[in-house]
Amino acid sequence: MRAAIGKLFWALLIVIGLLAVALITPFLVPLTGYIPELTRRVSQSIGEPVSIRELRLQLLPTPRVAIVGLKLGRRDEISIERGSIVPDLLLLLSGEKAVRVIFADEVRVKESALDLLHKMTKGGGGSGLLVRRILLRHVTFEHRTLKLPQFDVDIRLSPVPSATRVRLATDDGAFRATLDPMGGGRSRLHIQAQGWRLPFAVVPLVFESLEARGVLKAGQLDLAEVHGKLYGGTLEGSLDLRWGANWAADGTADVSGVDVVPVQAAFDKPAR
C-alpha cells in the first residue's frame, strides 16, 4: 500500500509539472522575427544604430514586452542587459498609446552617450506615446573624470515636462537626490548623503554627511543651502551653477573645525 501511494505521489508531481510547463509556455512568446523591423524604426527615429539580442512577449505577472541585450549608438554608448515595457491596458483599450512603466536593469552609459541623449530628446515628441514611469536599476556611468558608484533612477513622467518627478540613489545608499516640480519650468532639488565621496578624482574628499536644497531650471542649478560635515568640521555655503554656451559657477563656503591632516593626506600632500 505504501509503495502504491508513493507511485501515485510521484505521478501527481509529474502531472503537475507538465501542467505547469503547459501553462507557462504560452506566456513566453518569442518575438525574434520582429527585431529587424523594430530596430530599423527605432534607429530611424533617433538617428543612431540600435540592436536587440532577444525579444519576447510575457503575459505573467502582467502583459509586457521583455528585451535582452539592447544597445544604442555607433559605439554602444548605451547598453541595457535586460528590460521590459509594461503597457497601460486600460488606456490601450480606450485607443490611447500608453506605457505604465519602462524597466531596465544593468544599464551602462558611456560619457559619449550625453550627446546621443541630447539628440534623442530634441528629436522626439512625435510618436504620441505616453510613458508614465521609467525605472533604471544598477546604472553604471563611464566617465573620464567622474567616478560614480552604481545607482538607481526612478522617473515619474507627466504629459507636462515640468511636472516630472525624479528619484536617484546610489546602490550603496550613500547618496540620494530628489527632484520635484514647482511650476514655471523649475524643480526643487534635495540632496542627502552619508559617508559620501565626491565623484571628482581631483577632489577626493569624503563627507560624513551632506544636505543641500535648491532649484533646478533650464541652464541653471541654484543650491541656496549646503550643509555638510567632514573631517571633524562643518561646511555651510551655497552654489550657483550655470551652463549653456559656457559653464560658470559661483558660491560661498564657510568651513570651520576641519582637521587638515586627513584632508592633506587625501590629496597626498604632507601636513606642515
C-alpha atoms as a PDB file:
ATOM      1  CA  MET A   1       0.000   0.000   0.000  1.00  0.00           C
ATOM      2  CA  ARG A   2       2.797   2.396   0.922  1.00  0.00           C
ATOM      3  CA  ALA A   3       4.547   1.682  -2.404  1.00  0.00           C
ATOM      4  CA  ALA A   4       1.343   2.370  -4.315  1.00  0.00           C
ATOM      5  CA  ILE A   5       0.860   5.664  -2.504  1.00  0.00           C
ATOM      6  CA  GLY A   6       4.468   6.618  -3.310  1.00  0.00           C
ATOM      7  CA  LYS A   7       3.980   5.879  -7.011  1.00  0.00           C
ATOM      8  CA  LEU A   8       0.738   7.897  -7.014  1.00  0.00           C
ATOM      9  CA  PHE A   9       2.545  10.807  -5.340  1.00  0.00           C
ATOM     10  CA  TRP A  10       5.293  10.872  -7.967  1.00  0.00           C
ATOM     11  CA  ALA A  11       2.755  10.501 -10.762  1.00  0.00           C
ATOM     12  CA  LEU A  12       0.889  13.536  -9.426  1.00  0.00           C
ATOM     13  CA  LEU A  13       4.133  15.531  -9.273  1.00  0.00           C
ATOM     14  CA  ILE A  14       4.895  14.675 -12.897  1.00  0.00           C
ATOM     15  CA  VAL A  15       1.376  15.656 -13.997  1.00  0.00           C
ATOM     16  CA  ILE A  16       1.587  18.938 -12.067  1.00  0.00           C
ATOM     17  CA  GLY A  17       4.994  19.653 -13.613  1.00  0.00           C
ATOM     18  CA  LEU A  18       3.682  19.018 -17.136  1.00  0.00           C
ATOM     19  CA  LEU A  19       0.665  21.237 -16.469  1.00  0.00           C
ATOM     20  CA  ALA A  20       2.945  23.996 -15.197  1.00  0.00           C
ATOM     21  CA  VAL A  21       5.049  23.820 -18.361  1.00  0.00           C
ATOM     22  CA  ALA A  22       1.902  23.837 -20.498  1.00  0.00           C
ATOM     23  CA  LEU A  23       0.608  26.891 -18.649  1.00  0.00           C
ATOM     24  CA  ILE A  24       3.860  28.841 -18.690  1.00  0.00           C
ATOM     25  CA  THR A  25       4.834  28.217 -22.330  1.00  0.00           C
ATOM     26  CA  PRO A  26       2.102  30.422 -23.893  1.00  0.00           C
ATOM     27  CA  PHE A  27       3.152  33.314 -21.652  1.00  0.00           C
ATOM     28  CA  LEU A  28       6.697  33.370 -23.066  1.00  0.00           C
ATOM     29  CA  VAL A  29       6.146  34.107 -26.746  1.00  0.00           C
ATOM     30  CA  PRO A  30       9.337  34.761 -28.723  1.00  0.00           C
ATOM     31  CA  LEU A  31       9.223  37.854 -30.929  1.00  0.00           C
ATOM     32  CA  THR A  32      12.562  37.343 -32.645  1.00  0.00           C
ATOM     33  CA  GLY A  33      11.051  37.872 -36.075  1.00  0.00           C
ATOM     34  CA  TYR A  34      10.044  41.414 -35.142  1.00  0.00           C
ATOM     35  CA  ILE A  35      13.541  42.526 -34.107  1.00  0.00           C
ATOM     36  CA  PRO A  36      14.789  43.717 -37.559  1.00  0.00           C
ATOM     37  CA  GLU A  37      11.740  45.897 -38.211  1.00  0.00           C
ATOM     38  CA  LEU A  38      11.649  47.230 -34.652  1.00  0.00           C
ATOM     39  CA  THR A  39      15.335  48.160 -34.561  1.00  0.00           C
ATOM     40  CA  ARG A  40      15.042  49.766 -38.013  1.00  0.00           C
ATOM     41  CA  ARG A  41      12.184  52.008 -36.871  1.00  0.00           C
ATOM     42  CA  VAL A  42      13.863  52.991 -33.610  1.00  0.00           C
ATOM     43  CA  SER A  43      17.126  53.661 -35.445  1.00  0.00           C
ATOM     44  CA  GLN A  44      15.341  55.943 -37.904  1.00  0.00           C
ATOM     45  CA  SER A  45      13.658  57.758 -35.029  1.00  0.00           C
ATOM     46  CA  ILE A  46      16.844  58.529 -33.064  1.00  0.00           C
ATOM     47  CA  GLY A  47      19.313  58.596 -35.961  1.00  0.00           C
ATOM     48  CA  GLU A  48      21.603  56.005 -34.354  1.00  0.00           C
ATOM     49  CA  PRO A  49      22.162  52.247 -34.748  1.00  0.00           C
ATOM     50  CA  VAL A  50      20.065  50.008 -32.492  1.00  0.00           C
ATOM     51  CA  SER A  51      20.461  46.294 -31.774  1.00  0.00           C
ATOM     52  CA  ILE A  52      18.456  43.812 -29.677  1.00  0.00           C
ATOM     53  CA  ARG A  53      19.654  40.312 -28.807  1.00  0.00           C
ATOM     54  CA  GLU A  54      16.323  38.878 -27.675  1.00  0.00           C
ATOM     55  CA  LEU A  55      12.695  39.984 -27.676  1.00  0.00           C
ATOM     56  CA  ARG A  56       9.676  38.143 -26.253  1.00  0.00           C
ATOM     57  CA  LEU A  57       6.127  38.661 -25.012  1.00  0.00           C
ATOM     58  CA  GLN A  58       5.372  37.756 -21.379  1.00  0.00           C
ATOM     59  CA  LEU A  59       1.824  37.538 -20.068  1.00  0.00           C
ATOM     60  CA  LEU A  60       2.728  36.979 -16.409  1.00  0.00           C
ATOM     61  CA  PRO A  61       2.693  38.638 -13.932  1.00  0.00           C
ATOM     62  CA  THR A  62       1.235  41.274 -16.280  1.00  0.00           C
ATOM     63  CA  PRO A  63       1.484  41.559 -20.079  1.00  0.00           C
ATOM     64  CA  ARG A  64       4.798  43.055 -21.115  1.00  0.00           C
ATOM     65  CA  VAL A  65       7.487  43.002 -23.782  1.00  0.00           C
ATOM     66  CA  ALA A  66      10.796  41.701 -22.428  1.00  0.00           C
ATOM     67  CA  ILE A  67      14.045  42.853 -24.021  1.00  0.00           C
ATOM     68  CA  VAL A  68      17.511  41.353 -23.611  1.00  0.00           C
ATOM     69  CA  GLY A  69      20.754  42.886 -24.861  1.00  0.00           C
ATOM     70  CA  LEU A  70      19.645  46.326 -26.075  1.00  0.00           C
ATOM     71  CA  LYS A  71      22.396  48.588 -27.448  1.00  0.00           C
ATOM     72  CA  LEU A  72      22.152  52.147 -28.767  1.00  0.00           C
ATOM     73  CA  GLY A  73      24.736  54.155 -30.682  1.00  0.00           C
ATOM     74  CA  ARG A  74      27.590  53.519 -33.071  1.00  0.00           C
ATOM     75  CA  ARG A  75      29.918  52.636 -30.200  1.00  0.00           C
ATOM     76  CA  ASP A  76      27.284  51.108 -27.921  1.00  0.00           C
ATOM     77  CA  GLU A  77      27.017  54.375 -25.994  1.00  0.00           C
ATOM     78  CA  ILE A  78      24.028  52.972 -24.077  1.00  0.00           C
ATOM     79  CA  SER A  79      23.563  49.292 -23.294  1.00  0.00           C
ATOM     80  CA  ILE A  80      20.853  47.534 -21.294  1.00  0.00           C
ATOM     81  CA  GLU A  81      21.295  43.908 -20.332  1.00  0.00           C
ATOM     82  CA  ARG A  82      17.598  43.303 -19.710  1.00  0.00           C
ATOM     83  CA  GLY A  83      14.436  45.337 -19.577  1.00  0.00           C
ATOM     84  CA  SER A  84      10.694  45.306 -20.076  1.00  0.00           C
ATOM     85  CA  ILE A  85       7.899  47.543 -21.312  1.00  0.00           C
ATOM     86  CA  VAL A  86       4.582  47.265 -19.464  1.00  0.00           C
ATOM     87  CA  PRO A  87       1.619  48.849 -21.286  1.00  0.00           C
ATOM     88  CA  ASP A  88      -1.288  50.579 -19.587  1.00  0.00           C
ATOM     89  CA  LEU A  89      -4.024  48.165 -20.649  1.00  0.00           C
ATOM     90  CA  LEU A  90      -6.978  50.374 -19.672  1.00  0.00           C
ATOM     91  CA  LEU A  91      -5.733  53.279 -21.754  1.00  0.00           C
ATOM     92  CA  LEU A  92      -4.826  50.959 -24.629  1.00  0.00           C
ATOM     93  CA  LEU A  93      -8.398  49.652 -24.669  1.00  0.00           C
ATOM     94  CA  SER A  94      -9.611  53.248 -24.984  1.00  0.00           C
ATOM     95  CA  GLY A  95      -7.363  53.750 -28.014  1.00  0.00           C
ATOM     96  CA  GLU A  96      -4.588  55.749 -26.331  1.00  0.00           C
ATOM     97  CA  LYS A  97      -0.970  54.624 -26.722  1.00  0.00           C
ATOM     98  CA  ALA A  98       0.321  54.467 -23.167  1.00  0.00           C
ATOM     99  CA  VAL A  99       3.079  52.675 -21.234  1.00  0.00           C
ATOM    100  CA  ARG A 100       2.697  52.186 -17.480  1.00  0.00           C
ATOM    101  CA  VAL A 101       6.378  51.546 -16.811  1.00  0.00           C
ATOM    102  CA  ILE A 102       9.640  51.015 -18.673  1.00  0.00           C
ATOM    103  CA  PHE A 103      12.068  48.936 -16.623  1.00  0.00           C
ATOM    104  CA  ALA A 104      15.786  48.493 -17.350  1.00  0.00           C
ATOM    105  CA  ASP A 105      18.397  46.575 -15.356  1.00  0.00           C
ATOM    106  CA  GLU A 106      22.196  46.541 -15.669  1.00  0.00           C
ATOM    107  CA  VAL A 107      22.353  49.805 -17.612  1.00  0.00           C
ATOM    108  CA  ARG A 108      25.712  51.041 -18.871  1.00  0.00           C
ATOM    109  CA  VAL A 109      26.069  54.626 -20.107  1.00  0.00           C
ATOM    110  CA  LYS A 110      29.268  55.952 -21.672  1.00  0.00           C
ATOM    111  CA  GLU A 111      30.365  59.573 -21.474  1.00  0.00           C
ATOM    112  CA  SER A 112      29.759  59.976 -25.206  1.00  0.00           C
ATOM    113  CA  ALA A 113      26.110  58.998 -24.636  1.00  0.00           C
ATOM    114  CA  LEU A 114      25.377  62.519 -23.354  1.00  0.00           C
ATOM    115  CA  ASP A 115      25.435  63.862 -26.918  1.00  0.00           C
ATOM    116  CA  LEU A 116      23.263  60.952 -28.042  1.00  0.00           C
ATOM    117  CA  LEU A 117      20.699  61.601 -25.296  1.00  0.00           C
ATOM    118  CA  HIS A 118      20.623  65.297 -26.168  1.00  0.00           C
ATOM    119  CA  LYS A 119      19.893  64.464 -29.804  1.00  0.00           C
ATOM    120  CA  MET A 120      17.187  61.955 -28.820  1.00  0.00           C
ATOM    121  CA  THR A 121      15.376  64.433 -26.564  1.00  0.00           C
ATOM    122  CA  LYS A 122      15.485  67.118 -29.272  1.00  0.00           C
ATOM    123  CA  GLY A 123      14.183  64.826 -31.982  1.00  0.00           C
ATOM    124  CA  GLY A 124      11.406  63.043 -30.044  1.00  0.00           C
ATOM    125  CA  GLY A 125       7.866  64.008 -29.286  1.00  0.00           C
ATOM    126  CA  GLY A 126       6.038  62.996 -32.466  1.00  0.00           C
ATOM    127  CA  SER A 127       5.115  59.416 -31.509  1.00  0.00           C
ATOM    128  CA  GLY A 128       2.130  60.332 -29.319  1.00  0.00           C
ATOM    129  CA  LEU A 129       3.223  57.690 -26.807  1.00  0.00           C
ATOM    130  CA  LEU A 130       2.550  58.424 -23.134  1.00  0.00           C
ATOM    131  CA  VAL A 131       5.100  56.915 -20.735  1.00  0.00           C
ATOM    132  CA  ARG A 132       4.169  57.174 -17.062  1.00  0.00           C
ATOM    133  CA  ARG A 133       7.265  55.811 -15.332  1.00  0.00           C
ATOM    134  CA  ILE A 134      10.874  54.800 -16.052  1.00  0.00           C
ATOM    135  CA  LEU A 135      12.802  52.590 -13.615  1.00  0.00           C
ATOM    136  CA  LEU A 136      16.543  52.128 -14.104  1.00  0.00           C
ATOM    137  CA  ARG A 137      18.449  49.693 -11.875  1.00  0.00           C
ATOM    138  CA  HIS A 138      22.196  49.240 -11.415  1.00  0.00           C
ATOM    139  CA  VAL A 139      23.219  52.081 -13.718  1.00  0.00           C
ATOM    140  CA  THR A 140      26.932  52.451 -14.451  1.00  0.00           C
ATOM    141  CA  PHE A 141      28.121  55.782 -15.852  1.00  0.00           C
ATOM    142  CA  GLU A 142      31.535  55.575 -17.515  1.00  0.00           C
ATOM    143  CA  HIS A 143      33.293  58.949 -17.408  1.00  0.00           C
ATOM    144  CA  ARG A 144      36.920  60.059 -17.628  1.00  0.00           C
ATOM    145  CA  THR A 145      36.857  62.327 -14.575  1.00  0.00           C
ATOM    146  CA  LEU A 146      33.667  61.439 -12.682  1.00  0.00           C
ATOM    147  CA  LYS A 147      33.919  58.275 -10.587  1.00  0.00           C
ATOM    148  CA  LEU A 148      30.351  57.318  -9.734  1.00  0.00           C
ATOM    149  CA  PRO A 149      29.164  54.158  -7.970  1.00  0.00           C
ATOM    150  CA  GLN A 150      26.256  52.252  -9.463  1.00  0.00           C
ATOM    151  CA  PHE A 151      22.915  53.974  -8.917  1.00  0.00           C
ATOM    152  CA  ASP A 152      19.176  53.580  -9.450  1.00  0.00           C
ATOM    153  CA  VAL A 153      16.838  56.115 -11.041  1.00  0.00           C
ATOM    154  CA  ASP A 154      13.044  56.354 -10.685  1.00  0.00           C
ATOM    155  CA  ILE A 155      11.399  58.845 -13.060  1.00  0.00           C
ATOM    156  CA  ARG A 156       7.663  59.539 -12.841  1.00  0.00           C
ATOM    157  CA  LEU A 157       6.709  61.309 -16.029  1.00  0.00           C
ATOM    158  CA  SER A 158       3.874  63.649 -16.828  1.00  0.00           C
ATOM    159  CA  PRO A 159       2.422  64.953 -20.110  1.00  0.00           C
ATOM    160  CA  VAL A 160       3.725  68.293 -18.827  1.00  0.00           C
ATOM    161  CA  PRO A 161       7.568  68.039 -18.769  1.00  0.00           C
ATOM    162  CA  SER A 162       7.838  70.458 -15.850  1.00  0.00           C
ATOM    163  CA  ALA A 163       5.787  68.055 -13.696  1.00  0.00           C
ATOM    164  CA  THR A 164       8.285  65.195 -13.945  1.00  0.00           C
ATOM    165  CA  ARG A 165       9.491  63.717 -10.628  1.00  0.00           C
ATOM    166  CA  VAL A 166      12.914  62.081 -10.332  1.00  0.00           C
ATOM    167  CA  ARG A 167      14.464  59.957  -7.565  1.00  0.00           C
ATOM    168  CA  LEU A 168      18.125  58.905  -7.702  1.00  0.00           C
ATOM    169  CA  ALA A 169      20.010  56.760  -5.191  1.00  0.00           C
ATOM    170  CA  THR A 170      23.378  55.018  -5.284  1.00  0.00           C
ATOM    171  CA  ASP A 171      23.369  51.260  -4.727  1.00  0.00           C
ATOM    172  CA  ASP A 172      25.452  51.665  -1.560  1.00  0.00           C
ATOM    173  CA  GLY A 173      22.877  54.067  -0.084  1.00  0.00           C
ATOM    174  CA  ALA A 174      25.459  56.839   0.389  1.00  0.00           C
ATOM    175  CA  PHE A 175      23.763  59.372  -1.896  1.00  0.00           C
ATOM    176  CA  ARG A 176      20.138  60.262  -2.601  1.00  0.00           C
ATOM    177  CA  ALA A 177      18.629  63.052  -4.656  1.00  0.00           C
ATOM    178  CA  THR A 178      15.012  64.010  -5.342  1.00  0.00           C
ATOM    179  CA  LEU A 179      13.662  66.396  -7.944  1.00  0.00           C
ATOM    180  CA  ASP A 180      10.081  67.679  -7.541  1.00  0.00           C
ATOM    181  CA  PRO A 181       8.229  70.110  -9.841  1.00  0.00           C
ATOM    182  CA  MET A 182       7.499  73.651  -8.698  1.00  0.00           C
ATOM    183  CA  GLY A 183       5.883  75.009 -11.857  1.00  0.00           C
ATOM    184  CA  GLY A 184       7.170  77.577 -14.293  1.00  0.00           C
ATOM    185  CA  GLY A 185       9.830  75.195 -15.615  1.00  0.00           C
ATOM    186  CA  ARG A 186      11.502  74.922 -12.202  1.00  0.00           C
ATOM    187  CA  SER A 187      12.069  71.905  -9.956  1.00  0.00           C
ATOM    188  CA  ARG A 188      13.011  71.656  -6.301  1.00  0.00           C
ATOM    189  CA  LEU A 189      16.202  69.652  -5.702  1.00  0.00           C
ATOM    190  CA  HIS A 190      17.015  67.955  -2.400  1.00  0.00           C
ATOM    191  CA  ILE A 191      20.331  66.122  -1.902  1.00  0.00           C
ATOM    192  CA  GLN A 192      21.200  63.897   1.071  1.00  0.00           C
ATOM    193  CA  ALA A 193      24.407  61.942   1.589  1.00  0.00           C
ATOM    194  CA  GLN A 194      26.105  59.886   4.312  1.00  0.00           C
ATOM    195  CA  GLY A 195      29.716  58.728   4.083  1.00  0.00           C
ATOM    196  CA  TRP A 196      29.821  60.012   0.514  1.00  0.00           C
ATOM    197  CA  ARG A 197      32.988  60.553  -1.510  1.00  0.00           C
ATOM    198  CA  LEU A 198      32.923  63.357  -4.072  1.00  0.00           C
ATOM    199  CA  PRO A 199      32.922  61.838  -7.577  1.00  0.00           C
ATOM    200  CA  PHE A 200      35.820  64.012  -8.751  1.00  0.00           C
ATOM    201  CA  ALA A 201      39.216  62.315  -8.785  1.00  0.00           C
ATOM    202  CA  VAL A 202      40.958  65.677  -8.321  1.00  0.00           C
ATOM    203  CA  VAL A 203      38.902  66.409  -5.163  1.00  0.00           C
ATOM    204  CA  PRO A 204      38.877  63.097  -3.242  1.00  0.00           C
ATOM    205  CA  LEU A 205      37.036  64.407  -0.165  1.00  0.00           C
ATOM    206  CA  VAL A 206      34.597  62.324   1.890  1.00  0.00           C
ATOM    207  CA  PHE A 207      31.574  63.870   3.614  1.00  0.00           C
ATOM    208  CA  GLU A 208      30.364  62.334   6.845  1.00  0.00           C
ATOM    209  CA  SER A 209      27.029  63.908   5.963  1.00  0.00           C
ATOM    210  CA  LEU A 210      25.796  66.364   3.366  1.00  0.00           C
ATOM    211  CA  GLU A 211      22.465  68.031   2.707  1.00  0.00           C
ATOM    212  CA  ALA A 212      21.682  70.571   0.007  1.00  0.00           C
ATOM    213  CA  ARG A 213      18.492  72.238  -1.163  1.00  0.00           C
ATOM    214  CA  GLY A 214      17.919  74.384  -4.192  1.00  0.00           C
ATOM    215  CA  VAL A 215      16.185  74.950  -7.502  1.00  0.00           C
ATOM    216  CA  LEU A 216      16.936  73.484 -10.924  1.00  0.00           C
ATOM    217  CA  LYS A 217      15.777  75.200 -14.104  1.00  0.00           C
ATOM    218  CA  ALA A 218      16.888  75.386 -17.708  1.00  0.00           C
ATOM    219  CA  GLY A 219      20.615  76.010 -17.750  1.00  0.00           C
ATOM    220  CA  GLN A 220      20.961  76.723 -14.035  1.00  0.00           C
ATOM    221  CA  LEU A 221      21.289  74.981 -10.678  1.00  0.00           C
ATOM    222  CA  ASP A 222      20.960  77.223  -7.623  1.00  0.00           C
ATOM    223  CA  LEU A 223      21.727  75.473  -4.329  1.00  0.00           C
ATOM    224  CA  ALA A 224      20.900  78.150  -1.774  1.00  0.00           C
ATOM    225  CA  GLU A 225      21.544  75.856   1.214  1.00  0.00           C
ATOM    226  CA  VAL A 226      24.510  73.498   1.570  1.00  0.00           C
ATOM    227  CA  HIS A 227      25.241  71.910   4.963  1.00  0.00           C
ATOM    228  CA  GLY A 228      27.963  69.345   5.439  1.00  0.00           C
ATOM    229  CA  LYS A 229      30.141  67.584   7.990  1.00  0.00           C
ATOM    230  CA  LEU A 230      33.604  66.403   7.041  1.00  0.00           C
ATOM    231  CA  TYR A 231      36.851  65.544   8.799  1.00  0.00           C
ATOM    232  CA  GLY A 232      35.564  66.635  12.187  1.00  0.00           C
ATOM    233  CA  GLY A 233      34.349  70.030  10.976  1.00  0.00           C
ATOM    234  CA  THR A 234      31.438  71.661   9.200  1.00  0.00           C
ATOM    235  CA  LEU A 235      30.704  73.310   5.875  1.00  0.00           C
ATOM    236  CA  GLU A 236      27.996  75.928   5.309  1.00  0.00           C
ATOM    237  CA  GLY A 237      27.555  77.543   1.939  1.00  0.00           C
ATOM    238  CA  SER A 238      25.781  77.891  -1.384  1.00  0.00           C
ATOM    239  CA  LEU A 239      26.412  77.107  -5.056  1.00  0.00           C
ATOM    240  CA  ASP A 240      25.134  78.699  -8.268  1.00  0.00           C
ATOM    241  CA  LEU A 241      25.990  76.687 -11.382  1.00  0.00           C
ATOM    242  CA  ARG A 242      25.093  77.842 -14.917  1.00  0.00           C
ATOM    243  CA  TRP A 243      25.703  76.206 -18.265  1.00  0.00           C
ATOM    244  CA  GLY A 244      24.970  76.748 -21.925  1.00  0.00           C
ATOM    245  CA  ALA A 245      27.478  78.103 -24.408  1.00  0.00           C
ATOM    246  CA  ASN A 246      29.848  78.348 -21.426  1.00  0.00           C
ATOM    247  CA  TRP A 247      29.939  76.995 -17.891  1.00  0.00           C
ATOM    248  CA  ALA A 248      30.081  79.298 -14.882  1.00  0.00           C
ATOM    249  CA  ALA A 249      29.996  78.711 -11.150  1.00  0.00           C
ATOM    250  CA  ASP A 250      29.691  80.958  -8.121  1.00  0.00           C
ATOM    251  CA  GLY A 251      29.099  80.348  -4.452  1.00  0.00           C
ATOM    252  CA  THR A 252      30.087  80.750  -0.834  1.00  0.00           C
ATOM    253  CA  ALA A 253      31.702  78.436   1.692  1.00  0.00           C
ATOM    254  CA  ASP A 254      32.245  78.764   5.418  1.00  0.00           C
ATOM    255  CA  VAL A 255      34.432  75.914   6.688  1.00  0.00           C
ATOM    256  CA  SER A 256      35.261  75.503  10.375  1.00  0.00           C
ATOM    257  CA  GLY A 257      36.835  72.896  12.629  1.00  0.00           C
ATOM    258  CA  VAL A 258      38.131  70.695   9.810  1.00  0.00           C
ATOM    259  CA  ASP A 259      41.148  68.511  10.596  1.00  0.00           C
ATOM    260  CA  VAL A 260      43.596  69.415   7.819  1.00  0.00           C
ATOM    261  CA  VAL A 261      45.796  66.326   8.307  1.00  0.00           C
ATOM    262  CA  PRO A 262      43.401  63.795   6.698  1.00  0.00           C
ATOM    263  CA  VAL A 263      42.442  66.373   4.077  1.00  0.00           C
ATOM    264  CA  GLN A 264      46.051  66.812   3.029  1.00  0.00           C
ATOM    265  CA  ALA A 265      46.544  63.060   3.147  1.00  0.00           C
ATOM    266  CA  ALA A 266      43.611  62.672   0.726  1.00  0.00           C
ATOM    267  CA  PHE A 267      45.460  64.940  -1.685  1.00  0.00           C
ATOM    268  CA  ASP A 268      48.748  63.092  -0.969  1.00  0.00           C
ATOM    269  CA  LYS A 269      50.246  66.267   0.465  1.00  0.00           C
ATOM    270  CA  PRO A 270      52.134  66.094   3.763  1.00  0.00           C
ATOM    271  CA  ALA A 271      50.837  68.294   6.568  1.00  0.00           C
ATOM    272  CA  ARG A 272      53.049  71.166   7.730  1.00  0.00           C
END
